[in-house]
Amino acid sequence: MKTAIVTDSNSGIFGSEARALGIHVVPMPIIIDGHTFYENENLTAGDFYDALISGRDTGSSQPSPASLFDIWDVALQDADELVYIPMSSGLSGSCNTATALSDEYENKVQVVDNHRISVTLRGAVNHACKLAAEGKSALEIKEILEEDSRRSSIYLAVETLKYFKKTGRITPTTALIGDILSIKPILYSDGDTFEAVAKVRGLSKARQALIDMIKRDREEKFKDYPDKDIWIMGSGSFVDKADAESWLKEVTEAFPGYDIMYDPLSLSIACHTGPNAFGAGIMLKH
């Protein structure tokens, strides 16, 4: 029995990489001034950030049922069943919608809600591909990924909370934090929402705070695992490529000997974070 793997573009997987992995990717709609665009199809990151910074009405949406059905049907042409791994149900309604739509497929479609976003979602997709290659069924893969769901951490520093406040993807307590000049809120996500866990002044302190939090989680939450079983992750919604390179260099130097995974934040997340946010994460490698 062959099991296909499907995810959405929040994973940061597109085009040639998806084809190399043998998976299918559902594009997440990006809305600008009422018009629908798709990342890496008819919308570049540069054009998106230009729209965001200039104050145009931007946001994200969930894939349409027709879009899901089309991609699932294509995947099932060459497979007996499929696993769909969308972004966390806590940050998008797409997971719950997909779960309801999967009833049309009589157990051939298993929808995973493992509370992953961005680079941690990419990690879950890689894990699913490995499990499928080992001959696991769609239901077995779903159960394994959901059991593993909380074995990750993501921390994020943002320039301003105004984009999060607009989209409602932060807790009410965090939303009360005012935007104060040079104060960087540090947010934590378990995949369901974002909550402020610290406030620091200035870029360098924000970067160090993220690194310190990942080191703390390595020593506490992931203490039972050897270094070889750990991914350290960096990400960002940087407008300037040099800033992204600088952040990756800092993360790499802070964790010598670890495998480092870096991805730009997908535009469906950058809608909430705003430009020049940056993050770090840790998760188990499979």
PDB file of N, CA and C in Angstrom, residues 12-99:
ATOM      1  N   GLY A  12       6.937  26.022   4.020  1.00  0.00           N
ATOM      2  CA  GLY A  12       8.082  26.584   3.307  1.00  0.00           C
ATOM      3  C   GLY A  12       8.601  25.688   2.199  1.00  0.00           C
ATOM      4  N   ILE A  13       7.841  24.661   1.851  1.00  0.00           N
ATOM      5  CA  ILE A  13       8.237  23.732   0.791  1.00  0.00           C
ATOM      6  C   ILE A  13       7.479  24.094  -0.484  1.00  0.00           C
ATOM      7  N   PHE A  14       8.217  24.263  -1.568  1.00  0.00           N
ATOM      8  CA  PHE A  14       7.612  24.670  -2.833  1.00  0.00           C
ATOM      9  C   PHE A  14       8.252  23.911  -3.994  1.00  0.00           C
ATOM     10  N   GLY A  15       7.560  23.940  -5.128  1.00  0.00           N
ATOM     11  CA  GLY A  15       8.103  23.572  -6.425  1.00  0.00           C
ATOM     12  C   GLY A  15       9.054  22.401  -6.490  1.00  0.00           C
ATOM     13  N   SER A  16      10.299  22.701  -6.871  1.00  0.00           N
ATOM     14  CA  SER A  16      11.288  21.651  -7.126  1.00  0.00           C
ATOM     15  C   SER A  16      11.587  20.838  -5.877  1.00  0.00           C
ATOM     16  N   GLU A  17      11.567  21.477  -4.706  1.00  0.00           N
ATOM     17  CA  GLU A  17      11.821  20.724  -3.478  1.00  0.00           C
ATOM     18  C   GLU A  17      10.694  19.737  -3.215  1.00  0.00           C
ATOM     19  N   ALA A  18       9.450  20.161  -3.429  1.00  0.00           N
ATOM     20  CA  ALA A  18       8.313  19.258  -3.250  1.00  0.00           C
ATOM     21  C   ALA A  18       8.421  18.068  -4.198  1.00  0.00           C
ATOM     22  N   ARG A  19       8.790  18.351  -5.439  1.00  0.00           N
ATOM     23  CA  ARG A  19       8.935  17.263  -6.415  1.00  0.00           C
ATOM     24  C   ARG A  19      10.050  16.312  -6.010  1.00  0.00           C
ATOM     25  N   ALA A  20      11.149  16.848  -5.487  1.00  0.00           N
ATOM     26  CA  ALA A  20      12.263  16.002  -5.055  1.00  0.00           C
ATOM     27  C   ALA A  20      11.857  15.106  -3.891  1.00  0.00           C
ATOM     28  N   LEU A  21      11.016  15.629  -3.012  1.00  0.00           N
ATOM     29  CA  LEU A  21      10.540  14.847  -1.868  1.00  0.00           C
ATOM     30  C   LEU A  21       9.421  13.888  -2.262  1.00  0.00           C
ATOM     31  N   GLY A  22       8.823  14.117  -3.422  1.00  0.00           N
ATOM     32  CA  GLY A  22       7.705  13.287  -3.852  1.00  0.00           C
ATOM     33  C   GLY A  22       6.416  13.600  -3.124  1.00  0.00           C
ATOM     34  N   ILE A  23       6.236  14.858  -2.727  1.00  0.00           N
ATOM     35  CA  ILE A  23       5.042  15.250  -1.982  1.00  0.00           C
ATOM     36  C   ILE A  23       4.241  16.281  -2.778  1.00  0.00           C
ATOM     37  N   HIS A  24       3.047  16.582  -2.272  1.00  0.00           N
ATOM     38  CA  HIS A  24       2.182  17.588  -2.872  1.00  0.00           C
ATOM     39  C   HIS A  24       1.970  18.711  -1.864  1.00  0.00           C
ATOM     40  N   VAL A  25       1.880  19.952  -2.363  1.00  0.00           N
ATOM     41  CA  VAL A  25       1.766  21.120  -1.486  1.00  0.00           C
ATOM     42  C   VAL A  25       0.537  21.944  -1.869  1.00  0.00           C
ATOM     43  N   VAL A  26      -0.312  22.197  -0.874  1.00  0.00           N
ATOM     44  CA  VAL A  26      -1.493  23.041  -1.053  1.00  0.00           C
ATOM     45  C   VAL A  26      -1.086  24.493  -0.802  1.00  0.00           C
ATOM     46  N   PRO A  27      -1.277  25.399  -1.757  1.00  0.00           N
ATOM     47  CA  PRO A  27      -0.883  26.795  -1.537  1.00  0.00           C
ATOM     48  C   PRO A  27      -1.837  27.506  -0.583  1.00  0.00           C
ATOM     49  N   MET A  28      -1.272  28.277   0.347  1.00  0.00           N
ATOM     50  CA  MET A  28      -2.068  29.080   1.276  1.00  0.00           C
ATOM     51  C   MET A  28      -2.336  30.444   0.641  1.00  0.00           C
ATOM     52  N   PRO A  29      -3.588  30.854   0.539  1.00  0.00           N
ATOM     53  CA  PRO A  29      -3.891  32.144  -0.096  1.00  0.00           C
ATOM     54  C   PRO A  29      -3.410  33.330   0.742  1.00  0.00           C
ATOM     55  N   ILE A  30      -2.842  34.315   0.069  1.00  0.00           N
ATOM     56  CA  ILE A  30      -2.464  35.591   0.673  1.00  0.00           C
ATOM     57  C   ILE A  30      -3.363  36.665   0.052  1.00  0.00           C
ATOM     58  N   ILE A  31      -4.001  37.455   0.897  1.00  0.00           N
ATOM     59  CA  ILE A  31      -4.947  38.461   0.424  1.00  0.00           C
ATOM     60  C   ILE A  31      -4.320  39.846   0.542  1.00  0.00           C
ATOM     61  N   ILE A  32      -4.277  40.576  -0.560  1.00  0.00           N
ATOM     62  CA  ILE A  32      -3.785  41.959  -0.573  1.00  0.00           C
ATOM     63  C   ILE A  32      -4.841  42.831  -1.237  1.00  0.00           C
ATOM     64  N   ASP A  33      -5.388  43.755  -0.449  1.00  0.00           N
ATOM     65  CA  ASP A  33      -6.437  44.657  -0.952  1.00  0.00           C
ATOM     66  C   ASP A  33      -7.571  43.891  -1.630  1.00  0.00           C
ATOM     67  N   GLY A  34      -7.944  42.761  -1.021  1.00  0.00           N
ATOM     68  CA  GLY A  34      -9.068  41.993  -1.527  1.00  0.00           C
ATOM     69  C   GLY A  34      -8.758  41.055  -2.670  1.00  0.00           C
ATOM     70  N   HIS A  35      -7.520  41.045  -3.146  1.00  0.00           N
ATOM     71  CA  HIS A  35      -7.123  40.165  -4.243  1.00  0.00           C
ATOM     72  C   HIS A  35      -6.309  38.987  -3.697  1.00  0.00           C
ATOM     73  N   THR A  36      -6.509  37.815  -4.271  1.00  0.00           N
ATOM     74  CA  THR A  36      -5.866  36.596  -3.788  1.00  0.00           C
ATOM     75  C   THR A  36      -4.589  36.299  -4.570  1.00  0.00           C
ATOM     76  N   PHE A  37      -3.529  36.013  -3.812  1.00  0.00           N
ATOM     77  CA  PHE A  37      -2.232  35.661  -4.392  1.00  0.00           C
ATOM     78  C   PHE A  37      -1.722  34.384  -3.722  1.00  0.00           C
ATOM     79  N   TYR A  38      -0.705  33.776  -4.340  1.00  0.00           N
ATOM     80  CA  TYR A  38      -0.109  32.563  -3.787  1.00  0.00           C
ATOM     81  C   TYR A  38       1.408  32.695  -3.797  1.00  0.00           C
ATOM     82  N   GLU A  39       1.999  32.413  -2.639  1.00  0.00           N
ATOM     83  CA  GLU A  39       3.451  32.540  -2.481  1.00  0.00           C
ATOM     84  C   GLU A  39       4.185  31.671  -3.494  1.00  0.00           C
ATOM     85  N   ASN A  40       5.217  32.263  -4.111  1.00  0.00           N
ATOM     86  CA  ASN A  40       6.069  31.584  -5.089  1.00  0.00           C
ATOM     87  C   ASN A  40       5.335  31.202  -6.371  1.00  0.00           C
ATOM     88  N   GLU A  41       4.076  31.606  -6.504  1.00  0.00           N
ATOM     89  CA  GLU A  41       3.350  31.382  -7.757  1.00  0.00           C
ATOM     90  C   GLU A  41       3.144  32.718  -8.469  1.00  0.00           C
ATOM     91  N   ASN A  42       2.386  33.613  -7.840  1.00  0.00           N
ATOM     92  CA  ASN A  42       2.204  34.942  -8.429  1.00  0.00           C
ATOM     93  C   ASN A  42       2.478  36.051  -7.418  1.00  0.00           C
ATOM     94  N   LEU A  43       3.227  35.707  -6.360  1.00  0.00           N
ATOM     95  CA  LEU A  43       3.584  36.695  -5.340  1.00  0.00           C
ATOM     96  C   LEU A  43       4.980  36.398  -4.800  1.00  0.00           C
ATOM     97  N   THR A  44       5.892  37.345  -4.956  1.00  0.00           N
ATOM     98  CA  THR A  44       7.231  37.201  -4.386  1.00  0.00           C
ATOM     99  C   THR A  44       7.245  37.756  -2.969  1.00  0.00           C
ATOM    100  N   ALA A  45       8.231  37.330  -2.191  1.00  0.00           N
ATOM    101  CA  ALA A  45       8.371  37.862  -0.836  1.00  0.00           C
ATOM    102  C   ALA A  45       8.587  39.372  -0.873  1.00  0.00           C
ATOM    103  N   GLY A  46       9.372  39.849  -1.840  1.00  0.00           N
ATOM    104  CA  GLY A  46       9.635  41.281  -1.942  1.00  0.00           C
ATOM    105  C   GLY A  46       8.373  42.089  -2.172  1.00  0.00           C
ATOM    106  N   ASP A  47       7.528  41.622  -3.088  1.00  0.00           N
ATOM    107  CA  ASP A  47       6.273  42.331  -3.360  1.00  0.00           C
ATOM    108  C   ASP A  47       5.346  42.287  -2.145  1.00  0.00           C
ATOM    109  N   PHE A  48       5.339  41.148  -1.448  1.00  0.00           N
ATOM    110  CA  PHE A  48       4.495  41.037  -0.258  1.00  0.00           C
ATOM    111  C   PHE A  48       4.931  42.021   0.821  1.00  0.00           C
ATOM    112  N   TYR A  49       6.241  42.076   1.101  1.00  0.00           N
ATOM    113  CA  TYR A  49       6.708  42.981   2.157  1.00  0.00           C
ATOM    114  C   TYR A  49       6.538  44.445   1.761  1.00  0.00           C
ATOM    115  N   ASP A  50       6.653  44.742   0.485  1.00  0.00           N
ATOM    116  CA  ASP A  50       6.368  46.106   0.027  1.00  0.00           C
ATOM    117  C   ASP A  50       4.921  46.481   0.358  1.00  0.00           C
ATOM    118  N   ALA A  51       4.004  45.547   0.112  1.00  0.00           N
ATOM    119  CA  ALA A  51       2.590  45.800   0.399  1.00  0.00           C
ATOM    120  C   ALA A  51       2.348  45.941   1.897  1.00  0.00           C
ATOM    121  N   LEU A  52       2.999  45.075   2.674  1.00  0.00           N
ATOM    122  CA  LEU A  52       2.816  45.091   4.127  1.00  0.00           C
ATOM    123  C   LEU A  52       3.330  46.396   4.725  1.00  0.00           C
ATOM    124  N   ILE A  53       4.530  46.784   4.337  1.00  0.00           N
ATOM    125  CA  ILE A  53       5.165  47.975   4.903  1.00  0.00           C
ATOM    126  C   ILE A  53       4.444  49.253   4.476  1.00  0.00           C
ATOM    127  N   SER A  54       3.898  49.256   3.277  1.00  0.00           N
ATOM    128  CA  SER A  54       3.208  50.455   2.792  1.00  0.00           C
ATOM    129  C   SER A  54       1.806  50.606   3.365  1.00  0.00           C
ATOM    130  N   GLY A  55       1.383  49.630   4.172  1.00  0.00           N
ATOM    131  CA  GLY A  55       0.100  49.750   4.847  1.00  0.00           C
ATOM    132  C   GLY A  55      -1.093  49.239   4.070  1.00  0.00           C
ATOM    133  N   ARG A  56      -0.853  48.522   2.980  1.00  0.00           N
ATOM    134  CA  ARG A  56      -1.974  47.948   2.243  1.00  0.00           C
ATOM    135  C   ARG A  56      -2.642  46.863   3.083  1.00  0.00           C
ATOM    136  N   ASP A  57      -3.892  46.587   2.795  1.00  0.00           N
ATOM    137  CA  ASP A  57      -4.672  45.625   3.569  1.00  0.00           C
ATOM    138  C   ASP A  57      -4.218  44.211   3.211  1.00  0.00           C
ATOM    139  N   THR A  58      -3.472  43.582   4.104  1.00  0.00           N
ATOM    140  CA  THR A  58      -2.912  42.255   3.840  1.00  0.00           C
ATOM    141  C   THR A  58      -3.408  41.250   4.865  1.00  0.00           C
ATOM    142  N   GLY A  59      -3.471  40.010   4.468  1.00  0.00           N
ATOM    143  CA  GLY A  59      -3.884  38.951   5.379  1.00  0.00           C
ATOM    144  C   GLY A  59      -3.731  37.601   4.705  1.00  0.00           C
ATOM    145  N   SER A  60      -4.091  36.570   5.423  1.00  0.00           N
ATOM    146  CA  SER A  60      -4.027  35.217   4.877  1.00  0.00           C
ATOM    147  C   SER A  60      -5.407  34.586   4.965  1.00  0.00           C
ATOM    148  N   SER A  61      -5.591  33.523   4.222  1.00  0.00           N
ATOM    149  CA  SER A  61      -6.852  32.804   4.228  1.00  0.00           C
ATOM    150  C   SER A  61      -6.550  31.318   4.167  1.00  0.00           C
ATOM    151  N   GLN A  62      -7.571  30.509   4.339  1.00  0.00           N
ATOM    152  CA  GLN A  62      -7.355  29.076   4.221  1.00  0.00           C
ATOM    153  C   GLN A  62      -7.673  28.614   2.808  1.00  0.00           C
ATOM    154  N   PRO A  63      -7.083  27.503   2.393  1.00  0.00           N
ATOM    155  CA  PRO A  63      -7.353  26.998   1.046  1.00  0.00           C
ATOM    156  C   PRO A  63      -8.837  26.681   0.867  1.00  0.00           C
ATOM    157  N   SER A  64      -9.327  26.849  -0.333  1.00  0.00           N
ATOM    158  CA  SER A  64     -10.728  26.530  -0.616  1.00  0.00           C
ATOM    159  C   SER A  64     -10.921  25.016  -0.640  1.00  0.00           C
ATOM    160  N   PRO A  65     -12.145  24.547  -0.364  1.00  0.00           N
ATOM    161  CA  PRO A  65     -12.403  23.110  -0.499  1.00  0.00           C
ATOM    162  C   PRO A  65     -12.028  22.582  -1.884  1.00  0.00           C
ATOM    163  N   ALA A  66     -12.314  23.357  -2.925  1.00  0.00           N
ATOM    164  CA  ALA A  66     -11.985  22.905  -4.285  1.00  0.00           C
ATOM    165  C   ALA A  66     -10.487  22.702  -4.456  1.00  0.00           C
ATOM    166  N   SER A  67      -9.690  23.601  -3.860  1.00  0.00           N
ATOM    167  CA  SER A  67      -8.231  23.480  -3.944  1.00  0.00           C
ATOM    168  C   SER A  67      -7.753  22.207  -3.259  1.00  0.00           C
ATOM    169  N   LEU A  68      -8.298  21.933  -2.079  1.00  0.00           N
ATOM    170  CA  LEU A  68      -7.925  20.707  -1.365  1.00  0.00           C
ATOM    171  C   LEU A  68      -8.319  19.472  -2.170  1.00  0.00           C
ATOM    172  N   PHE A  69      -9.563  19.431  -2.633  1.00  0.00           N
ATOM    173  CA  PHE A  69     -10.023  18.272  -3.392  1.00  0.00           C
ATOM    174  C   PHE A  69      -9.154  18.041  -4.629  1.00  0.00           C
ATOM    175  N   ASP A  70      -8.815  19.106  -5.333  1.00  0.00           N
ATOM    176  CA  ASP A  70      -8.009  18.960  -6.549  1.00  0.00           C
ATOM    177  C   ASP A  70      -6.661  18.316  -6.248  1.00  0.00           C
ATOM    178  N   ILE A  71      -5.990  18.796  -5.210  1.00  0.00           N
ATOM    179  CA  ILE A  71      -4.650  18.283  -4.898  1.00  0.00           C
ATOM    180  C   ILE A  71      -4.729  16.890  -4.290  1.00  0.00           C
ATOM    181  N   TRP A  72      -5.713  16.647  -3.435  1.00  0.00           N
ATOM    182  CA  TRP A  72      -5.880  15.301  -2.891  1.00  0.00           C
ATOM    183  C   TRP A  72      -6.158  14.298  -4.011  1.00  0.00           C
ATOM    184  N   ASP A  73      -7.004  14.678  -4.955  1.00  0.00           N
ATOM    185  CA  ASP A  73      -7.336  13.757  -6.053  1.00  0.00           C
ATOM    186  C   ASP A  73      -6.101  13.429  -6.888  1.00  0.00           C
ATOM    187  N   VAL A  74      -5.272  14.426  -7.144  1.00  0.00           N
ATOM    188  CA  VAL A  74      -4.032  14.182  -7.891  1.00  0.00           C
ATOM    189  C   VAL A  74      -3.118  13.243  -7.112  1.00  0.00           C
ATOM    190  N   ALA A  75      -2.981  13.471  -5.806  1.00  0.00           N
ATOM    191  CA  ALA A  75      -2.119  12.627  -4.973  1.00  0.00           C
ATOM    192  C   ALA A  75      -2.603  11.179  -4.962  1.00  0.00           C
ATOM    193  N   LEU A  76      -3.914  10.995  -4.958  1.00  0.00           N
ATOM    194  CA  LEU A  76      -4.475   9.643  -4.877  1.00  0.00           C
ATOM    195  C   LEU A  76      -4.458   8.912  -6.217  1.00  0.00           C
ATOM    196  N   GLN A  77      -4.096   9.604  -7.283  1.00  0.00           N
ATOM    197  CA  GLN A  77      -3.942   8.908  -8.562  1.00  0.00           C
ATOM    198  C   GLN A  77      -2.787   7.922  -8.526  1.00  0.00           C
ATOM    199  N   ASP A  78      -1.777   8.217  -7.707  1.00  0.00           N
ATOM    200  CA  ASP A  78      -0.590   7.364  -7.624  1.00  0.00           C
ATOM    201  C   ASP A  78      -0.409   6.744  -6.244  1.00  0.00           C
ATOM    202  N   ALA A  79      -1.434   6.808  -5.404  1.00  0.00           N
ATOM    203  CA  ALA A  79      -1.324   6.268  -4.049  1.00  0.00           C
ATOM    204  C   ALA A  79      -2.669   5.700  -3.617  1.00  0.00           C
ATOM    205  N   ASP A  80      -2.616   4.840  -2.615  1.00  0.00           N
ATOM    206  CA  ASP A  80      -3.843   4.234  -2.098  1.00  0.00           C
ATOM    207  C   ASP A  80      -4.513   5.113  -1.046  1.00  0.00           C
ATOM    208  N   GLU A  81      -3.719   5.942  -0.379  1.00  0.00           N
ATOM    209  CA  GLU A  81      -4.219   6.809   0.689  1.00  0.00           C
ATOM    210  C   GLU A  81      -3.226   7.954   0.853  1.00  0.00           C
ATOM    211  N   LEU A  82      -3.621   8.951   1.661  1.00  0.00           N
ATOM    212  CA  LEU A  82      -2.708  10.073   1.865  1.00  0.00           C
ATOM    213  C   LEU A  82      -2.806  10.609   3.280  1.00  0.00           C
ATOM    214  N   VAL A  83      -1.722  11.259   3.682  1.00  0.00           N
ATOM    215  CA  VAL A  83      -1.661  11.999   4.940  1.00  0.00           C
ATOM    216  C   VAL A  83      -1.555  13.477   4.587  1.00  0.00           C
ATOM    217  N   TYR A  84      -2.456  14.283   5.160  1.00  0.00           N
ATOM    218  CA  TYR A  84      -2.400  15.726   4.934  1.00  0.00           C
ATOM    219  C   TYR A  84      -1.939  16.397   6.219  1.00  0.00           C
ATOM    220  N   ILE A  85      -0.844  17.172   6.126  1.00  0.00           N
ATOM    221  CA  ILE A  85      -0.242  17.813   7.298  1.00  0.00           C
ATOM    222  C   ILE A  85      -0.305  19.328   7.103  1.00  0.00           C
ATOM    223  N   PRO A  86      -1.401  19.960   7.522  1.00  0.00           N
ATOM    224  CA  PRO A  86      -1.523  21.414   7.384  1.00  0.00           C
ATOM    225  C   PRO A  86      -0.918  22.131   8.583  1.00  0.00           C
ATOM    226  N   MET A  87      -0.874  23.467   8.510  1.00  0.00           N
ATOM    227  CA  MET A  87      -0.422  24.241   9.655  1.00  0.00           C
ATOM    228  C   MET A  87      -1.397  24.052  10.818  1.00  0.00           C
ATOM    229  N   SER A  88      -0.925  24.339  12.015  1.00  0.00           N
ATOM    230  CA  SER A  88      -1.658  24.090  13.250  1.00  0.00           C
ATOM    231  C   SER A  88      -3.085  24.637  13.234  1.00  0.00           C
ATOM    232  N   SER A  89      -3.996  23.862  13.817  1.00  0.00           N
ATOM    233  CA  SER A  89      -5.388  24.305  13.934  1.00  0.00           C
ATOM    234  C   SER A  89      -5.522  25.528  14.828  1.00  0.00           C
ATOM    235  N   GLY A  90      -4.526  25.778  15.683  1.00  0.00           N
ATOM    236  CA  GLY A  90      -4.578  26.934  16.562  1.00  0.00           C
ATOM    237  C   GLY A  90      -4.310  28.240  15.852  1.00  0.00           C
ATOM    238  N   LEU A  91      -3.731  28.174  14.651  1.00  0.00           N
ATOM    239  CA  LEU A  91      -3.364  29.384  13.920  1.00  0.00           C
ATOM    240  C   LEU A  91      -4.077  29.522  12.578  1.00  0.00           C
ATOM    241  N   SER A  92      -4.855  28.523  12.210  1.00  0.00           N
ATOM    242  CA  SER A  92      -5.614  28.601  10.966  1.00  0.00           C
ATOM    243  C   SER A  92      -6.796  27.648  11.051  1.00  0.00           C
ATOM    244  N   GLY A  93      -7.891  28.021  10.413  1.00  0.00           N
ATOM    245  CA  GLY A  93      -9.047  27.142  10.360  1.00  0.00           C
ATOM    246  C   GLY A  93      -8.913  26.050   9.328  1.00  0.00           C
ATOM    247  N   SER A  94      -7.803  26.059   8.576  1.00  0.00           N
ATOM    248  CA  SER A  94      -7.663  25.118   7.465  1.00  0.00           C
ATOM    249  C   SER A  94      -7.616  23.670   7.928  1.00  0.00           C
ATOM    250  N   CYS A  95      -7.052  23.426   9.109  1.00  0.00           N
ATOM    251  CA  CYS A  95      -6.952  22.046   9.599  1.00  0.00           C
ATOM    252  C   CYS A  95      -8.338  21.474   9.892  1.00  0.00           C
ATOM    253  N   ASN A  96      -9.175  22.245  10.576  1.00  0.00           N
ATOM    254  CA  ASN A  96     -10.527  21.772  10.887  1.00  0.00           C
ATOM    255  C   ASN A  96     -11.362  21.609   9.624  1.00  0.00           C
ATOM    256  N   THR A  97     -11.197  22.520   8.677  1.00  0.00           N
ATOM    257  CA  THR A  97     -11.910  22.396   7.407  1.00  0.00           C
ATOM    258  C   THR A  97     -11.498  21.124   6.680  1.00  0.00           C
ATOM    259  N   ALA A  98     -10.193  20.875   6.641  1.00  0.00           N
ATOM    260  CA  ALA A  98      -9.690  19.680   5.958  1.00  0.00           C
ATOM    261  C   ALA A  98     -10.197  18.405   6.627  1.00  0.00           C
ATOM    262  N   THR A  99     -10.254  18.411   7.954  1.00  0.00           N
ATOM    263  CA  THR A  99     -10.752  17.235   8.673  1.00  0.00           C
ATOM    264  C   THR A  99     -12.193  16.935   8.276  1.00  0.00           C
TER     265      THR A  99
END
